[in-house]
XYZ file of C-alpha atoms in Angstrom:
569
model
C 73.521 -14.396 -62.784
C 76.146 -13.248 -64.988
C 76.870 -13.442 -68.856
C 79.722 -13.457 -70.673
C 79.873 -11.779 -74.243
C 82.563 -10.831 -76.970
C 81.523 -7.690 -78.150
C 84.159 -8.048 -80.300
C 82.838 -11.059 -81.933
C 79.622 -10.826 -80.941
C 78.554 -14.223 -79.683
C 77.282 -15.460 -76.580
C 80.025 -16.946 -74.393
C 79.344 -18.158 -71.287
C 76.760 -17.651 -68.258
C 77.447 -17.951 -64.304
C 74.755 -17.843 -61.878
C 74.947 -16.953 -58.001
C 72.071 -17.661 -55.754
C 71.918 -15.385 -52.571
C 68.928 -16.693 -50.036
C 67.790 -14.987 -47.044
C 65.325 -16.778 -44.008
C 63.450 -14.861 -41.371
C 63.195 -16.783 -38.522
C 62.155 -13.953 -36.317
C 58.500 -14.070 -35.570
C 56.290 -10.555 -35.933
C 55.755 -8.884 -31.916
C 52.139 -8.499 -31.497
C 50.957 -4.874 -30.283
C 47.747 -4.658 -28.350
C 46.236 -3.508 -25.581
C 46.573 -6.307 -22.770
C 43.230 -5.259 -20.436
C 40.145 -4.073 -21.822
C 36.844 -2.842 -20.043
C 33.466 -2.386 -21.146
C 29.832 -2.560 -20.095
C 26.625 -4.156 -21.621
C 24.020 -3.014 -22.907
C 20.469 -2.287 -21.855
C 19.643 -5.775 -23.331
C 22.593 -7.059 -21.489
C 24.606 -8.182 -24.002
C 27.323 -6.011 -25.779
C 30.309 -6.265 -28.804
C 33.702 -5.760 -28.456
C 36.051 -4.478 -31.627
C 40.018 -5.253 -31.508
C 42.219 -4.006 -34.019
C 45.204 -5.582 -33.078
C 48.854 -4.455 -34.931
C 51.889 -6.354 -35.773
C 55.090 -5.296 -36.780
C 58.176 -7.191 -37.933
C 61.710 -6.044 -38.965
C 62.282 -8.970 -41.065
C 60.492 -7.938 -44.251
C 57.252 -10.688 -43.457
C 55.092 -8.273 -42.898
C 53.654 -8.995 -46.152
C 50.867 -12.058 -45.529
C 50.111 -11.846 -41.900
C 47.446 -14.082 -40.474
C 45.549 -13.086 -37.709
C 43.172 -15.728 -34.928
C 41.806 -14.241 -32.172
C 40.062 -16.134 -29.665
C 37.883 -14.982 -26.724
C 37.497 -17.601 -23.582
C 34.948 -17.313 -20.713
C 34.898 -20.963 -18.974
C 33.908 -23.074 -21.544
C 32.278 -20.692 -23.618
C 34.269 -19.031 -26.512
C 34.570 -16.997 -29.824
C 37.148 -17.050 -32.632
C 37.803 -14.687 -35.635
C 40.379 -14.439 -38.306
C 41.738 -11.568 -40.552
C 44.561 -10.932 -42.327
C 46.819 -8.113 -43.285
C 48.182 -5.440 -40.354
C 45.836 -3.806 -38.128
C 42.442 -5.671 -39.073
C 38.894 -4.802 -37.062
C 37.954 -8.148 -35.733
C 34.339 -7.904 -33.895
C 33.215 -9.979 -31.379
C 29.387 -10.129 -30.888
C 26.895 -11.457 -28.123
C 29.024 -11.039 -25.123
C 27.484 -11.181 -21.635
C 29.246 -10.017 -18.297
C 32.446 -11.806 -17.253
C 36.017 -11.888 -17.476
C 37.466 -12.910 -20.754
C 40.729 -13.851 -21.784
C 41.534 -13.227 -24.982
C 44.565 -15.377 -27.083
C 46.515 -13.740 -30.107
C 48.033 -15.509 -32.596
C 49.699 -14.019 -35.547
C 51.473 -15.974 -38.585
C 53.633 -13.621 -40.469
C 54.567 -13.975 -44.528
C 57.799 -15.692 -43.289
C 55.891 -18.625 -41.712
C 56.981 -17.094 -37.972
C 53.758 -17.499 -35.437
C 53.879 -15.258 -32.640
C 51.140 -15.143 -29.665
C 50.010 -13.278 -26.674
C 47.241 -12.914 -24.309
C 45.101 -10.030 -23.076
C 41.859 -9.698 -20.491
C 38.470 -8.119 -21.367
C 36.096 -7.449 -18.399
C 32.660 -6.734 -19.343
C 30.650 -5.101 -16.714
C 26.884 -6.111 -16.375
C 24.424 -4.232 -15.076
C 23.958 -3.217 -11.494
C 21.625 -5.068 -9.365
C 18.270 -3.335 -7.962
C 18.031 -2.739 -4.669
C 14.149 -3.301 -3.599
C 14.048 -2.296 0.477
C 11.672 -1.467 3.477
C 12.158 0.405 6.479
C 12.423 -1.887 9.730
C 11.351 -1.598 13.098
C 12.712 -3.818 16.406
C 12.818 -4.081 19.726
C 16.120 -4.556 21.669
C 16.726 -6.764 24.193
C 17.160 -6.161 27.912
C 21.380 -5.684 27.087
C 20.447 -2.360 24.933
C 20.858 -4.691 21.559
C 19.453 -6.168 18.569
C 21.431 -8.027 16.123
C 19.982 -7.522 12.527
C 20.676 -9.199 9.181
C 21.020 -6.772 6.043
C 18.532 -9.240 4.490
C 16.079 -8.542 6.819
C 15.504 -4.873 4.549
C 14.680 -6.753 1.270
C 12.020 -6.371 0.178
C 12.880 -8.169 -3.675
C 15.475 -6.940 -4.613
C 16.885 -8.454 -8.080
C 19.556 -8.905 -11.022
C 19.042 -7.024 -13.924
C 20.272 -9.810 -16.558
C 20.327 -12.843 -15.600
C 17.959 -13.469 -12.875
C 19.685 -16.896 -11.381
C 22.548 -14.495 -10.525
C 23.069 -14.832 -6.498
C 23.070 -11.927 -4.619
C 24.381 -10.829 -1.367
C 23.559 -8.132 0.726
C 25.663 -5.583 3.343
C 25.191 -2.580 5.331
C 26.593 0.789 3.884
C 28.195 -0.635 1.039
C 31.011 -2.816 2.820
C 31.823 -6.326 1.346
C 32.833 -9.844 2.866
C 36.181 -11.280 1.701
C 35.194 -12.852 -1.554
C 37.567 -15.503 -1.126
C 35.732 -16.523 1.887
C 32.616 -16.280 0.448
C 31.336 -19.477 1.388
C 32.788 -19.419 5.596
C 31.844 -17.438 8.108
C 34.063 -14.267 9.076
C 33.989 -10.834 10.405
C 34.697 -8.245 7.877
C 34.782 -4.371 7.181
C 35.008 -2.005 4.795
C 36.080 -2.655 1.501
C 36.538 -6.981 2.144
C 38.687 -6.330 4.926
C 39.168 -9.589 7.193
C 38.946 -8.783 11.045
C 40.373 -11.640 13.106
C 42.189 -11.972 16.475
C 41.530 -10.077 19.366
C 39.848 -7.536 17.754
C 36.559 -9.085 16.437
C 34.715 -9.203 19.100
C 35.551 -5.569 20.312
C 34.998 -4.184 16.478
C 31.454 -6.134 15.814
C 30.320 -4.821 19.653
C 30.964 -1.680 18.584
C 28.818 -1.738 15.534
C 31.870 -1.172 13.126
C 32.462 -4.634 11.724
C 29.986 -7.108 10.255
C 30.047 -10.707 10.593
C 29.486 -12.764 7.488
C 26.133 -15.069 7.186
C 27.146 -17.612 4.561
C 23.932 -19.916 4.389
C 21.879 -16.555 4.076
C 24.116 -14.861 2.258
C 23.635 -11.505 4.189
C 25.957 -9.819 6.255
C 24.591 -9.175 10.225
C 25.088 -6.282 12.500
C 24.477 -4.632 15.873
C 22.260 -1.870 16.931
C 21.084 -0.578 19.664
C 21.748 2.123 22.817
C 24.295 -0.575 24.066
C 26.127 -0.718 20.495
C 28.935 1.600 20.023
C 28.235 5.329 21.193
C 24.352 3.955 21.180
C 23.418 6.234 17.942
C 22.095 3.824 16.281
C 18.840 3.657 18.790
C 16.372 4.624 18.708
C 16.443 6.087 15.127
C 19.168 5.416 12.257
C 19.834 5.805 8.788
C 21.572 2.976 6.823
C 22.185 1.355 3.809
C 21.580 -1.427 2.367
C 23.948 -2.761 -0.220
C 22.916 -5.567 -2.917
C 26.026 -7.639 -4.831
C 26.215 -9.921 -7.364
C 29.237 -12.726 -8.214
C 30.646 -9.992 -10.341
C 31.153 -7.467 -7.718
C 28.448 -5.068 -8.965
C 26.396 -3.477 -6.611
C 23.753 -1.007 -5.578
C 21.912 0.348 -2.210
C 18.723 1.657 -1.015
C 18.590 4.050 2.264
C 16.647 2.435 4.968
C 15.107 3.611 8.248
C 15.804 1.394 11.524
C 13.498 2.517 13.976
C 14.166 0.927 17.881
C 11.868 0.531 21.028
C 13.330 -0.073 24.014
C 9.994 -2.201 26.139
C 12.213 -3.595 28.651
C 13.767 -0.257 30.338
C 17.679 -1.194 28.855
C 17.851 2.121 27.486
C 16.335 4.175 30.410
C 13.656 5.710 28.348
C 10.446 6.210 30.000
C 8.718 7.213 27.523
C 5.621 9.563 26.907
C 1.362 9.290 26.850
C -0.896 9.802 24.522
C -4.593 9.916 25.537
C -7.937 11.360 25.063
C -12.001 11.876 25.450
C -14.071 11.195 23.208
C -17.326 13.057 23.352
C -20.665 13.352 21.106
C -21.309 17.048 19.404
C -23.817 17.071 22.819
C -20.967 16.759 25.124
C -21.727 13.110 25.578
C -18.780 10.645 26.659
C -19.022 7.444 24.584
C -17.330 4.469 25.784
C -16.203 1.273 24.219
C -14.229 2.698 21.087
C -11.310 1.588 19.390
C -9.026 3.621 19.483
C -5.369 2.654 17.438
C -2.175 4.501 17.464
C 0.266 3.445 14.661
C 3.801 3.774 14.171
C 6.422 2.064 11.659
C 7.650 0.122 14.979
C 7.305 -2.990 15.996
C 4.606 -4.270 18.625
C 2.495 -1.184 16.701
C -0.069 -0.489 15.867
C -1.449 -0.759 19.785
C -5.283 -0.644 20.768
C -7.154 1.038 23.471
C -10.794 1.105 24.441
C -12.552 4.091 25.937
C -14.020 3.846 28.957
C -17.152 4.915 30.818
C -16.121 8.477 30.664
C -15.030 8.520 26.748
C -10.841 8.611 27.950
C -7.987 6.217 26.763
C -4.174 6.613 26.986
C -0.767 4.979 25.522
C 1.697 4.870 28.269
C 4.952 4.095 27.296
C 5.009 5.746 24.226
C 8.849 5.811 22.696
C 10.090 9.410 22.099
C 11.359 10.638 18.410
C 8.817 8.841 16.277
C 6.048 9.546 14.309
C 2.607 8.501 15.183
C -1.012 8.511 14.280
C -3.783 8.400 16.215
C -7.532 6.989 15.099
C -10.403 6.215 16.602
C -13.242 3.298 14.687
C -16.766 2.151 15.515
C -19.145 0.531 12.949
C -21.244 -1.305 15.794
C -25.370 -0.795 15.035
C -25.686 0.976 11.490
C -29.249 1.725 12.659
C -28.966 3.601 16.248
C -30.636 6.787 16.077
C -31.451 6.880 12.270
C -35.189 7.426 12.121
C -37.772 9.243 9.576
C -36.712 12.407 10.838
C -33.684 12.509 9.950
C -35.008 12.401 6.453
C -37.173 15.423 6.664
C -33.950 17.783 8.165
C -32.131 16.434 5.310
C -34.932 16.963 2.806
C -35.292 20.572 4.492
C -31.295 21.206 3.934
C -31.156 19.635 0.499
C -34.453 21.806 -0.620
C -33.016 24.619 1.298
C -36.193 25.438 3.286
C -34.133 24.936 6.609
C -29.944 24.343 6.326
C -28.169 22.049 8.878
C -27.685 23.884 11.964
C -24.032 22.553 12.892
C -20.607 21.076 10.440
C -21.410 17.625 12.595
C -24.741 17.655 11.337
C -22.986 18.014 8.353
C -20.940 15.118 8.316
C -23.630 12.907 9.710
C -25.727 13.801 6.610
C -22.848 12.803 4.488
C -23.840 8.761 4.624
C -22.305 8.601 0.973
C -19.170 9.937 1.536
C -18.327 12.200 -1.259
C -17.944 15.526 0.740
C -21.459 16.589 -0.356
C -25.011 16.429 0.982
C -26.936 14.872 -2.173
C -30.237 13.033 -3.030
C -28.861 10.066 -2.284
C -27.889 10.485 1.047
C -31.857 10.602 1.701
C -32.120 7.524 -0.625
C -29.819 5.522 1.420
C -30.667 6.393 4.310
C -34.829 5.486 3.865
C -33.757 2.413 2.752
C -31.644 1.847 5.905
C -34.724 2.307 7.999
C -37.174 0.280 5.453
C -34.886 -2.690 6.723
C -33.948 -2.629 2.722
C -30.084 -2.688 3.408
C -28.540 -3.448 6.870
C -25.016 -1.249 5.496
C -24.212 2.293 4.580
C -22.115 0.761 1.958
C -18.184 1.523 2.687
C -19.206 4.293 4.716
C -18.749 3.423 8.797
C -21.299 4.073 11.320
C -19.677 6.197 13.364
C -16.865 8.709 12.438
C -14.549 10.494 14.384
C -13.619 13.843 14.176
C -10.456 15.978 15.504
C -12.271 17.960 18.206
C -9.247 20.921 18.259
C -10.342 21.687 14.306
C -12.489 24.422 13.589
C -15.268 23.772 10.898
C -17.179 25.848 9.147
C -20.581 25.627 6.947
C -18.699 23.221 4.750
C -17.150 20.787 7.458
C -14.658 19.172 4.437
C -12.199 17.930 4.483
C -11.962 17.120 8.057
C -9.700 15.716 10.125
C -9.974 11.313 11.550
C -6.487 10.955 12.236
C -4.350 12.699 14.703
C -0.296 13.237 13.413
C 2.620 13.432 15.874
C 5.777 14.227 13.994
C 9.135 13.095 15.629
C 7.072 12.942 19.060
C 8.776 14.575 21.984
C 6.215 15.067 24.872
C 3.190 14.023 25.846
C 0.259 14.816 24.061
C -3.759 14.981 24.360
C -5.940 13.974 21.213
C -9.640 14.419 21.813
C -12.162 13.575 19.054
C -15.910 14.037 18.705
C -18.419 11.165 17.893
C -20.721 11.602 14.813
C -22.913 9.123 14.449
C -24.011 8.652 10.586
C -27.445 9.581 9.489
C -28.480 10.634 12.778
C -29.655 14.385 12.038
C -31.262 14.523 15.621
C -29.035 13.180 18.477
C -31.286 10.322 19.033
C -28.316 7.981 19.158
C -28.043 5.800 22.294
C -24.403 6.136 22.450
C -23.216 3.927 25.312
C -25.869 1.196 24.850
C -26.089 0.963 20.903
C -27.866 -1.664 20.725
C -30.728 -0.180 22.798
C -32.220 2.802 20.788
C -33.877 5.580 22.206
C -37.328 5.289 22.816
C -37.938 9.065 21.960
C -42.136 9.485 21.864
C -43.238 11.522 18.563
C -46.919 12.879 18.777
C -48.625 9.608 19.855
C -51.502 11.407 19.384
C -51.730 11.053 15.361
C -54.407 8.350 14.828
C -55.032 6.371 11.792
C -58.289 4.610 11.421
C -60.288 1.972 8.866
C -63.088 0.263 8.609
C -63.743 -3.425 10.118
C -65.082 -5.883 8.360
C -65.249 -9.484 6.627
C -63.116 -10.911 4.143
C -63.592 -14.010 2.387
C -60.403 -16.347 0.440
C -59.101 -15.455 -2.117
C -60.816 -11.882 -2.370
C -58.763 -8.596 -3.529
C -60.066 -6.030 -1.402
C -58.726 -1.832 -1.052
C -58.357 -0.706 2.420
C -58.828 2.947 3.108
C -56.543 4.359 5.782
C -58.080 7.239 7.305
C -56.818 9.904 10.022
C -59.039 12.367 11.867
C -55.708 14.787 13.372
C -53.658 14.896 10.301
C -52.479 17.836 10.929
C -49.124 19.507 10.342
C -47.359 16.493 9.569
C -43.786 16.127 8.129
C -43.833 12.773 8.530
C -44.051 8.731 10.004
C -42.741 5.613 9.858
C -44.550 1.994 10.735
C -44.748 -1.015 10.257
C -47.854 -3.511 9.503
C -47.792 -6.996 10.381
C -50.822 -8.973 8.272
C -52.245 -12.402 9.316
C -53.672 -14.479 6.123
C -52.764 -11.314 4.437
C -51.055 -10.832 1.426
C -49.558 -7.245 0.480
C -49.938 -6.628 -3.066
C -49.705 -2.515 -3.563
C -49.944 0.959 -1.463
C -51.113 3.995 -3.050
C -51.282 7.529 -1.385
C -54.417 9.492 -1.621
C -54.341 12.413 0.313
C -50.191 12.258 0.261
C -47.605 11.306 -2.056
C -46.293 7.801 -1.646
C -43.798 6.293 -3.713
C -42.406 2.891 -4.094
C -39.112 4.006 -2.197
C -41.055 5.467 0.969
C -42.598 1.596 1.514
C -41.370 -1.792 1.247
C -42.673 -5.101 1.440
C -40.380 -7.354 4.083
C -42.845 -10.305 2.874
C -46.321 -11.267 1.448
C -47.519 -9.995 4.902
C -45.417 -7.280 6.644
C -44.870 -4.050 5.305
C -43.156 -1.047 6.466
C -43.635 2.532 5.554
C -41.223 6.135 6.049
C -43.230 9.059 4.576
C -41.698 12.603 5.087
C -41.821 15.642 3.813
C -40.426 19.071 3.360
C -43.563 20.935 4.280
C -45.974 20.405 7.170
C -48.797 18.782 5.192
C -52.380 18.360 6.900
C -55.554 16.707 5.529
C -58.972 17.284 6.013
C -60.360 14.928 9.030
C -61.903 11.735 7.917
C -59.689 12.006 4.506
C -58.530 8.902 3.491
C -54.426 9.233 3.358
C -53.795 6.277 1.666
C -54.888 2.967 0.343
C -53.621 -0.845 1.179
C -54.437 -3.144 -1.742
C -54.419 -6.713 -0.241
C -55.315 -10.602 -1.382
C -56.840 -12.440 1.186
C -55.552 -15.836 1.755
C -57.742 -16.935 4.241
C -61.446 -15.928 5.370
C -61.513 -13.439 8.650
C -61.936 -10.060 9.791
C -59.812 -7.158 9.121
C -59.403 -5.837 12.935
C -57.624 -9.570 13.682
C -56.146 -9.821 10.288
C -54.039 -6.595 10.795
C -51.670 -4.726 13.476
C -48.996 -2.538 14.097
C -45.420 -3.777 14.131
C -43.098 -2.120 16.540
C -40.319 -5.117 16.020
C -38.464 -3.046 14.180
C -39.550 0.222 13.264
C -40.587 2.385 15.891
C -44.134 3.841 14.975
C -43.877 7.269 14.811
C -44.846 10.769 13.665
C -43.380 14.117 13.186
C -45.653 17.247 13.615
C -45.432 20.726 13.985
C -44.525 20.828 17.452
C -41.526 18.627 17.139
C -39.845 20.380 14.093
C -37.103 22.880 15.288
């Protein structure tokens, strides 16, 4: 604009005006970075920040408008900011690939646009495995799916993710995914000629679409046969994003067909009472983390058994079990050695003794051992709880006074040769060796001092009367105890009460209204004046008789006996 004035003559003149425009077309260049990775979060989700920068030469670079848009599928986000070099924060992301679209608007009105990538990495998968054991077949080999070591394995986000699973962290082609093919390494495709020669020889996997799992070869006929009988291995877990983990696994072999040309080694035994006794008819188990394991063998006649056949270079435990006849050779006794031991008058003379004493289990001999075991012979529980009947003890270890812990199972360690694992028999409770051990169910008829008599006096009894029976003995003498049992005919068993003894409610019990069965024992040899009464039967009559037909001794099953002074050692 110009103006024209006489300065002269001062007045305005005249006025000329000049317009000079200038239009950017050029549109801004967007600077960012075009690939971006990050992870999520434990809560798998994470955010993502971009500051993206513009710059123009034009002079626009007043005004600029910023969208940014982020696209997974047909989920996305989009933000706006203006001015240069704006944080723009996206929020809520899960794993995947994103793409992400620039688009800038400068001051001039120029739009300019450009695209990026963000990868978000989730979180690996968890592996979950076992250890396997197989058998190959009469070739040397065993073909074996990765799958087969899963044990639940899992995503750690979203759990409808897929998973696949590999051996030592090799991958299928992922564009072939869905077909079957042999692969190796890191997706490498094996084809042609060489397939069958590469998956023989253990190296390349083939690819299990329906399952997806990967299988492979093992065995002495695979490769350089190092994979039998013994391997390490991995197992690899994948997801659809190409995120994995592994878990070392154990593939243990057998060869039972002779493809391999091991022979193998034996394992066998005696088993023997603390008397020197061979006991026949246990089961006897030896275990392994193999297949066809664990195996069983019974003793014979003379206590032996034996594993033939046994594959070399695994571990293995051997164990021997009986809980047939709770009751064989557990008697009244018993209960006065363990009183004896327990009141310290006379300790158990042997670590088996011991054991046997031990019916509760808990590494100690206690009150209620005795408790138990009385009411094992009362007939008032047919168990000793979760304790066996029979326990079997390493016969090479050497036991003190205090027997635990001791050895029930015998451990070979990467087995090499043959080996011999003898055990000794301990029968529970049985503080005497009056076990029948290769007949349980017969017990010993072992006579105790037949000679103790016990006595009362005859007579009538009408219905319905309440009458006290005095039980007398002429020879108690030196007694440490007895067990009976009383059968009653029209009967009824209402109380017992000791008179020249101590008898308490858990040395007697009542099998019904008319049988009765008592185990009395003591510490100390007790005797009693002859014709003392030792204790009293308090009966209801429920029918009219007399006493010598009304009552009798029971041998069904208690074994009447008595323990004197001669039979205590």
């Amino acid at each position: 604009r110009f103006e024209y004035i006489d300065w002269c003559n001062p007045e305005w003149s005249a006025c000329l005006s000049t317009v000079y425009k200038y239009e950017d077309e050029t549109p801004a260049e967007i600077e960012v970075t075009m690939s971006d990775t990050i992870s999520v979060s434990a809560d798998c989700e994470t955010s993502w920040t971009v500051v993206p920068h513009g710059e123009d030469a034009g002079g626009c670079d007043v005004g600029f408008h910023w969208e940014v848009s982020l696209v997974r599928g047909d989920l996305g986000q989009r933000k706006f900011a203006t001015g240069n070099d704006p944080k723009i924060t996206f929020t809520d992301l899960y794993a995947g690939k994103y793409t992400v679209y620039y688009k800038l608007t400068d001051g001039c009105g120029n739009v300019s646009e450009k695209e990026g990538m963000l990868v978000v990495l989730g979180k690996d998968p968890t592996p979950y495995c076992i250890n396997l054991s197989s058998a190959v077949m009469k070739n040397g080999v065993v073909e074996l799916w990765a799958r087969d070591f899963d044990k639940g394995s899992y995503p750690n986000c979203r759990r409808d993710t897929i998973l696949y699973f590999t051996f030592d962290n090799a991958h299928p082609v992922w564009s072939k995914i869905d077909k079957y093919h042999y692969f190796m390494g890191d997706g490498i495709e094996v084809t042609g000629a060489d397939t069958a020669t590469l998956y023989l020889a253990g190296i390349a996997q083939k690819w299990i679409p329906g399952t997806k799992t990967s299988g492979k070869l093992f065995g002495c006929g695979v490769g350089d046969g190092s994979s039998f009988p013994v391997s390490k291995l991995k197992m690899t877990v994948w997801d659809a994003e190409g995120l994995s983990d592994y878990c070392e696994v154990t593939l243990s072999l057998i060869d039972s067909q002779g493809a391999c040309g091991e022979a193998g080694v034996t394992i066998g035994g005696q088993i023997t009472t603390p008397a020197g006794e061979a006991m026949e008819g246990v089961e006897v188990s030896l275990d392994a983390e193999l297949a066809e394991y664990p195996r069983r063998s019974m003793t014979d006649e003379k206590g032996e058994y034996m594993f033939t056949s046994v594959a070399k270079g695994f571990d293995y435990e051997v164990k021997a079990e009986s809980d047939r006849d709770v009751r064989n050779g557990v008697n009244t006794l018993d209960l006065v050695y363990l009183q004896r031991h327990i009141l310290g008058t006379r300790k158990l003379g042997s670590p088996y003794k011991m054991i046997a004493a031990d019916v509760s289990g808990d590494e100690a001999i206690r009150v209620e051992d005795l408790v138990a075991l009385r009411k094992l012979i009362l007939g008032v529980t047919e168990t000793l709880g979760d304790t066996k009947s029979w326990k079997f003890v390493d016969k090479s270890q050497t036991m003190g006074n205090q027997p635990w812990p001791f050895r029930e199972t015998m451990s070979h360690a990467s087995l090499e040769e043959s080996g011999i694992d003898n055990f000794v028999a301990v029968k529970m409770g049985d503080l005497n060796g009056s076990a029948q051990v290769n007949n349980a169910n017969t017990i010993k008829n072992i006579q105790r001092n037949a000679g103790l008599v016990f006595s009362m006096d005859d007579r009538a009894v009408t219905k319905g009367e309440v009458i006290e029976i005095a039980i007398n003995s002429e020879n108690f003498r030196e007694v440490y105890g007895f067990q009976m049992g009383l059968q009653m005919k029209g009967l009824e068993i209402m109380d017992v009460e000791g008179r020249g003894i101590d008898i308490t409610k858990d040395q007697y019990a009542k099998v019904d209204k008319n049988s009765l069965r008592l185990s009395w024992s003591s510490h100390t040899a007790q005797s009693i004046r002859p014709e003392s009464t030792i204790m009293i039967l308090r009966l209801k009559a429920e029918q009219s008789g007399q006493l010598s037909e009304m009552i009798g001794i029971d041998n069904s099953f208690l074994n009447s006996e008595a323990y004197t002074g001669s039979d205590i050692t």
